[in-house]
mmCIF file of C-alpha atoms in Angstrom:
data_model
loop_
_atom_site.group_PDB
_atom_site.id
_atom_site.type_symbol
_atom_site.label_atom_id
_atom_site.label_comp_id
_atom_site.label_asym_id
_atom_site.label_seq_id
_atom_site.Cartn_x
_atom_site.Cartn_y
_atom_site.Cartn_z
ATOM 1 C CA MET A 87 19.757 8.043 -6.234
ATOM 2 C CA THR A 88 16.053 7.395 -8.276
ATOM 3 C CA ILE A 89 15.023 4.126 -9.030
ATOM 4 C CA SER A 90 13.286 3.828 -12.581
ATOM 5 C CA ILE A 91 10.814 0.785 -13.090
ATOM 6 C CA TYR A 92 10.405 -0.244 -15.959
ATOM 7 C CA LEU A 93 7.007 -2.168 -16.659
ATOM 8 C CA ALA A 94 7.460 -4.790 -19.829
ATOM 9 C CA HIS A 95 6.060 -7.966 -21.273
ATOM 10 C CA LEU A 96 9.536 -8.617 -23.181
ATOM 11 C CA ASN A 97 8.734 -11.142 -25.318
ATOM 12 C CA PRO A 98 11.397 -11.141 -26.255
ATOM 13 C CA VAL A 99 13.700 -8.339 -25.308
ATOM 14 C CA THR A 100 14.364 -6.343 -28.204
ATOM 15 C CA LYS A 101 17.006 -3.787 -28.853
ATOM 16 C CA ALA A 102 14.256 -1.012 -28.880
ATOM 17 C CA HIS A 103 13.779 -2.510 -25.124
ATOM 18 C CA VAL A 104 17.648 -2.471 -25.031
ATOM 19 C CA GLU A 105 18.014 1.408 -26.016
ATOM 20 C CA ILE A 106 15.039 2.579 -23.695
ATOM 21 C CA ILE A 107 16.722 0.467 -20.439
ATOM 22 C CA ASN A 108 20.554 2.327 -21.255
ATOM 23 C CA GLU A 109 18.289 6.207 -21.390
ATOM 24 C CA LEU A 110 16.759 5.151 -17.834
ATOM 25 C CA LYS A 111 21.011 4.000 -17.043
ATOM 26 C CA ASN A 112 21.328 7.484 -18.007
ATOM 27 C CA GLU A 113 19.410 8.922 -15.074
ATOM 28 C CA SER A 114 18.396 6.391 -12.795
ATOM 29 C CA GLN A 115 19.422 2.524 -11.142
ATOM 30 C CA VAL A 116 16.900 0.961 -13.151
ATOM 31 C CA ARG A 117 14.807 -1.886 -11.964
ATOM 32 C CA VAL A 118 13.205 -4.064 -14.397
ATOM 33 C CA LEU A 119 9.656 -6.081 -13.878
ATOM 34 C CA PRO A 120 8.393 -8.358 -17.186
ATOM 35 C CA VAL A 121 4.694 -8.764 -16.552
ATOM 36 C CA ILE A 122 4.127 -12.477 -15.252
ATOM 37 C CA PHE A 123 1.004 -14.988 -15.253
ATOM 38 C CA MET A 124 0.334 -17.320 -13.043
ATOM 39 C CA LYS A 125 -2.287 -20.105 -12.997
ATOM 40 C CA ASN A 126 -2.248 -22.818 -10.278
ATOM 41 C CA GLY A 127 1.299 -22.211 -9.330
ATOM 42 C CA LYS A 128 2.588 -22.115 -12.479
ATOM 43 C CA GLU A 129 3.171 -19.321 -14.985
ATOM 44 C CA LEU A 130 1.061 -19.222 -18.017
ATOM 45 C CA ASN A 131 2.819 -19.412 -21.274
ATOM 46 C CA SER A 132 0.611 -18.249 -25.340
ATOM 47 C CA ARG A 133 1.101 -16.854 -28.421
ATOM 48 C CA SER A 134 1.453 -13.670 -27.053
ATOM 49 C CA PHE A 135 3.871 -14.478 -23.832
ATOM 50 C CA PRO A 136 5.524 -17.080 -25.543
ATOM 51 C CA PHE A 137 9.012 -16.559 -23.392
ATOM 52 C CA SER A 138 9.065 -17.687 -19.296
ATOM 53 C CA TYR A 139 9.720 -15.151 -16.569
ATOM 54 C CA GLU A 140 13.136 -16.611 -15.913
ATOM 55 C CA LEU A 141 14.212 -16.884 -19.992
ATOM 56 C CA ARG A 142 13.160 -13.098 -19.891
ATOM 57 C CA LYS A 143 15.953 -12.969 -17.392
ATOM 58 C CA LYS A 144 18.425 -14.239 -18.829
ATOM 59 C CA MET A 145 17.949 -12.180 -21.995
ATOM 60 C CA LEU A 146 18.530 -8.888 -20.186
ATOM 61 C CA LYS A 147 21.433 -10.499 -17.840
ATOM 62 C CA ALA A 148 22.814 -11.159 -20.709
ATOM 63 C CA VAL A 149 22.887 -7.542 -22.521
ATOM 64 C CA PHE A 150 23.018 -5.456 -19.275
ATOM 65 C CA GLY A 151 25.060 -8.560 -16.361
ATOM 66 C CA ASP A 152 24.433 -6.877 -12.777
ATOM 67 C CA SER A 153 23.998 -3.498 -13.910
ATOM 68 C CA ILE A 154 20.508 -3.560 -13.386
ATOM 69 C CA THR A 155 17.559 -5.588 -11.388
ATOM 70 C CA VAL A 156 15.127 -7.769 -13.077
ATOM 71 C CA GLU A 157 12.295 -9.012 -10.387
ATOM 72 C CA PRO A 158 9.315 -11.014 -10.391
ATOM 73 C CA ASN A 159 7.080 -7.820 -8.716
ATOM 74 C CA TYR A 160 5.311 -7.669 -11.884
ATOM 75 C CA ALA A 161 2.876 -11.081 -11.091
ATOM 76 C CA PHE A 162 -0.926 -11.190 -12.387
ATOM 77 C CA TYR A 163 -2.694 -14.248 -10.173
ATOM 78 C CA ALA A 164 -5.623 -16.222 -11.923
ATOM 79 C CA PRO A 165 -8.833 -15.700 -12.309
ATOM 80 C CA PHE A 166 -7.581 -11.960 -13.998
ATOM 81 C CA ALA A 167 -10.328 -11.062 -13.838
ATOM 82 C CA LYS A 168 -10.812 -10.320 -10.556
ATOM 83 C CA TYR A 169 -8.145 -7.592 -10.710
ATOM 84 C CA MET A 170 -11.166 -5.772 -12.930
ATOM 85 C CA PRO A 171 -12.276 -2.576 -12.936
ATOM 86 C CA PRO A 172 -9.240 -1.141 -12.596
ATOM 87 C CA MET A 173 -9.239 1.178 -9.304
ATOM 88 C CA LEU A 174 -12.328 -0.390 -8.430
ATOM 89 C CA SER A 175 -10.613 -3.883 -7.154
ATOM 90 C CA PRO A 176 -8.960 -4.237 -4.111
ATOM 91 C CA TYR A 177 -6.744 -7.024 -6.304
ATOM 92 C CA SER A 178 -5.573 -4.223 -9.316
ATOM 93 C CA TRP A 179 -3.936 -2.513 -6.152
ATOM 94 C CA LYS A 180 -2.277 -4.914 -4.710
ATOM 95 C CA ILE A 181 -0.263 -5.266 -8.249
ATOM 96 C CA LYS A 182 0.882 -1.230 -7.305
ATOM 97 C CA GLU A 183 1.796 -3.056 -3.805
ATOM 98 C CA GLN A 184 3.953 -5.867 -5.167
ATOM 99 C CA ILE A 185 5.540 -3.201 -7.334
ATOM 100 C CA LEU A 186 6.718 -1.089 -4.974
ATOM 101 C CA ASP A 187 7.814 -3.633 -2.318
ATOM 102 C CA GLY A 188 11.207 -3.148 -1.375
ATOM 103 C CA ILE A 189 11.721 0.572 -3.222
ATOM 104 C CA LYS A 190 12.454 3.411 -0.677
ATOM 105 C CA GLY A 191 12.771 6.961 -1.777
ATOM 106 C CA ASP A 192 12.558 8.661 -5.147
ATOM 107 C CA TYR A 193 11.019 6.235 -8.255
ATOM 108 C CA PHE A 194 9.627 5.936 -11.566
ATOM 109 C CA THR A 195 7.303 4.153 -13.443
ATOM 110 C CA TYR A 196 8.469 4.424 -17.689
ATOM 111 C CA THR A 197 6.548 3.917 -19.952
ATOM 112 C CA GLY A 198 6.141 4.471 -24.128
ATOM 113 C CA ASP A 199 2.231 4.648 -23.905
ATOM 114 C CA LYS A 200 0.157 7.590 -23.090
ATOM 115 C CA ALA A 201 -2.903 5.514 -21.772
ATOM 116 C CA GLU A 202 -1.105 3.056 -19.807
ATOM 117 C CA GLY A 203 0.952 6.381 -18.387
ATOM 118 C CA PHE A 204 -2.432 7.438 -18.215
ATOM 119 C CA VAL A 205 -3.477 4.632 -15.660
ATOM 120 C CA LEU A 206 -0.424 4.458 -13.912
ATOM 121 C CA LYS A 207 -0.877 8.250 -13.043
ATOM 122 C CA LEU A 208 -3.926 7.171 -11.624
ATOM 123 C CA TYR A 209 -1.989 4.477 -8.836
ATOM 124 C CA GLY A 210 0.470 6.854 -8.272
ATOM 125 C CA LEU A 211 3.032 5.466 -10.006
ATOM 126 C CA ASN A 212 4.646 8.535 -11.308
ATOM 127 C CA PRO A 213 4.544 7.668 -14.589
ATOM 128 C CA LYS A 214 7.385 9.108 -16.767
ATOM 129 C CA VAL A 215 5.633 8.124 -20.908
ATOM 130 C CA GLY A 216 8.871 8.132 -23.223
ATOM 131 C CA LYS A 217 8.545 8.215 -26.892
ATOM 132 C CA ARG A 218 7.599 4.832 -27.841
ATOM 133 C CA LYS A 219 10.028 3.017 -30.322
ATOM 134 C CA GLU A 220 9.068 2.639 -33.765
ATOM 135 C CA THR A 221 10.284 -1.042 -33.733
ATOM 136 C CA SER A 222 7.540 -3.350 -31.455
ATOM 137 C CA ALA A 223 8.530 -6.862 -29.451
ATOM 138 C CA SER A 224 5.149 -8.167 -31.081
ATOM 139 C CA SER A 225 6.344 -7.431 -34.654
ATOM 140 C CA VAL A 226 9.605 -9.345 -34.044
ATOM 141 C CA LYS A 227 7.839 -11.577 -32.230
ATOM 142 C CA GLN A 228 5.505 -12.281 -35.632
ATOM 143 C CA LYS A 229 8.523 -12.788 -37.158
ATOM 144 C CA MET A 230 10.091 -14.804 -34.839
ATOM 145 C CA PHE A 231 6.622 -16.681 -35.675
ATOM 146 C CA ASP A 232 7.449 -16.534 -39.222
ATOM 147 C CA SER A 233 10.845 -18.202 -39.232
ATOM 148 C CA ALA A 234 9.423 -20.968 -37.589
ATOM 149 C CA MET A 235 6.935 -21.892 -40.508
ATOM 150 C CA GLY A 236 9.821 -21.772 -42.779
ATOM 151 C CA LYS A 237 9.665 -18.029 -44.139
ATOM 152 C CA ASP A 238 12.277 -15.965 -44.651
ATOM 153 C CA THR A 239 12.187 -13.046 -42.621
ATOM 154 C CA ASP A 240 15.180 -10.553 -40.680
ATOM 155 C CA TRP A 241 14.569 -10.862 -36.880
ATOM 156 C CA GLU A 242 17.686 -11.035 -35.839
ATOM 157 C CA ASN A 243 18.221 -7.827 -36.937
ATOM 158 C CA TYR A 244 16.613 -6.887 -33.987
ATOM 159 C CA VAL A 245 17.648 -8.331 -31.565
ATOM 160 C CA GLU A 246 21.006 -8.042 -30.000
ATOM 161 C CA PRO A 247 23.336 -10.966 -30.597
ATOM 162 C CA LYS A 248 23.184 -12.372 -27.109
ATOM 163 C CA ILE A 249 20.160 -12.539 -26.984
ATOM 164 C CA VAL A 250 19.120 -14.280 -30.482
ATOM 165 C CA GLN A 251 21.667 -16.544 -28.875
ATOM 166 C CA ILE A 252 19.202 -17.521 -25.961
ATOM 167 C CA ILE A 253 16.402 -17.488 -27.887
ATOM 168 C CA HIS A 254 17.993 -19.809 -31.746
ATOM 169 C CA GLU A 255 18.725 -22.465 -27.853
ATOM 170 C CA ASN A 256 15.005 -22.312 -26.878
ATOM 171 C CA TRP A 257 13.492 -21.885 -30.538
ATOM 172 C CA ASP A 258 11.319 -25.199 -29.543
ATOM 173 C CA VAL A 259 9.341 -22.460 -28.061
ATOM 174 C CA VAL A 260 9.184 -20.898 -30.577
ATOM 175 C CA LYS A 261 7.853 -23.245 -32.260
ATOM 176 C CA ARG A 262 5.489 -24.562 -29.900
ATOM 177 C CA PHE A 263 3.160 -20.988 -30.362
ATOM 178 C CA ALA A 264 4.481 -19.807 -34.012
ATOM 179 C CA SER A 265 0.965 -22.136 -35.357
ATOM 180 C CA ALA A 266 -0.720 -21.994 -31.983
ATOM 181 C CA GLU A 267 -4.081 -19.728 -32.007
ATOM 182 C CA ASP A 268 -3.183 -16.199 -30.219
ATOM 183 C CA LEU A 269 -5.338 -16.883 -26.687
ATOM 184 C CA THR A 270 -6.074 -13.459 -25.250
ATOM 185 C CA TYR A 271 -8.290 -11.223 -23.995
ATOM 186 C CA ARG A 272 -7.548 -7.260 -23.898
ATOM 187 C CA VAL A 273 -8.794 -5.417 -21.314
ATOM 188 C CA LEU A 274 -8.567 -1.895 -21.343
ATOM 189 C CA GLY A 275 -5.336 -1.704 -23.220
ATOM 190 C CA MET A 276 -3.623 -4.465 -21.225
ATOM 191 C CA LYS A 277 -4.086 -8.126 -22.887
ATOM 192 C CA PHE A 278 -4.012 -11.252 -20.795
ATOM 193 C CA PRO A 279 -3.980 -14.548 -21.047
ATOM 194 C CA SER A 280 -7.679 -16.008 -21.545
ATOM 195 C CA THR A 281 -6.660 -19.164 -19.645
ATOM 196 C CA GLY A 282 -7.094 -18.050 -16.201
ATOM 197 C CA PHE A 283 -9.226 -15.129 -17.175
ATOM 198 C CA TRP A 284 -12.382 -16.573 -15.180
#
């Protein structure tokens, strides 16, 4: 069976993500790779990337169980500048090796972003560009932060109930980053933590 590789931030896993994965499950075996940023052997989390890989994996498994595979292969290691410029840096090709590790046979990578689809095509990752969903994880995350700061928001409407429960169990993470400065670099459409970039 064809394998679909879904590369995503998933901070947090929203109903839109769940909808995409369900669509992919209808035509393929789904492998989800949440992006991870590592420095000195530890995962970097920030306002843009508040939830750890393990928490995001827990969110996915709460909804999908063993019907999908969740892998930590989409990992960048500080200093992140070494992955630049894409295509020319040998480290940027290392990411392709990690993504495809253990995959034999037919596969495609899913994205809802045309620019990202173009980059994936340059790397020979067989992109399939889907229609971008209305609700973005960034807007849901902002609603969560606003809620942690005492505002009345409807963030729970955009997240599956099982995931809402996981987020409430880890509400200290949301509170920790709610008022934090967003220390993020955006390079060619990709977001990186500024800590560990150079």
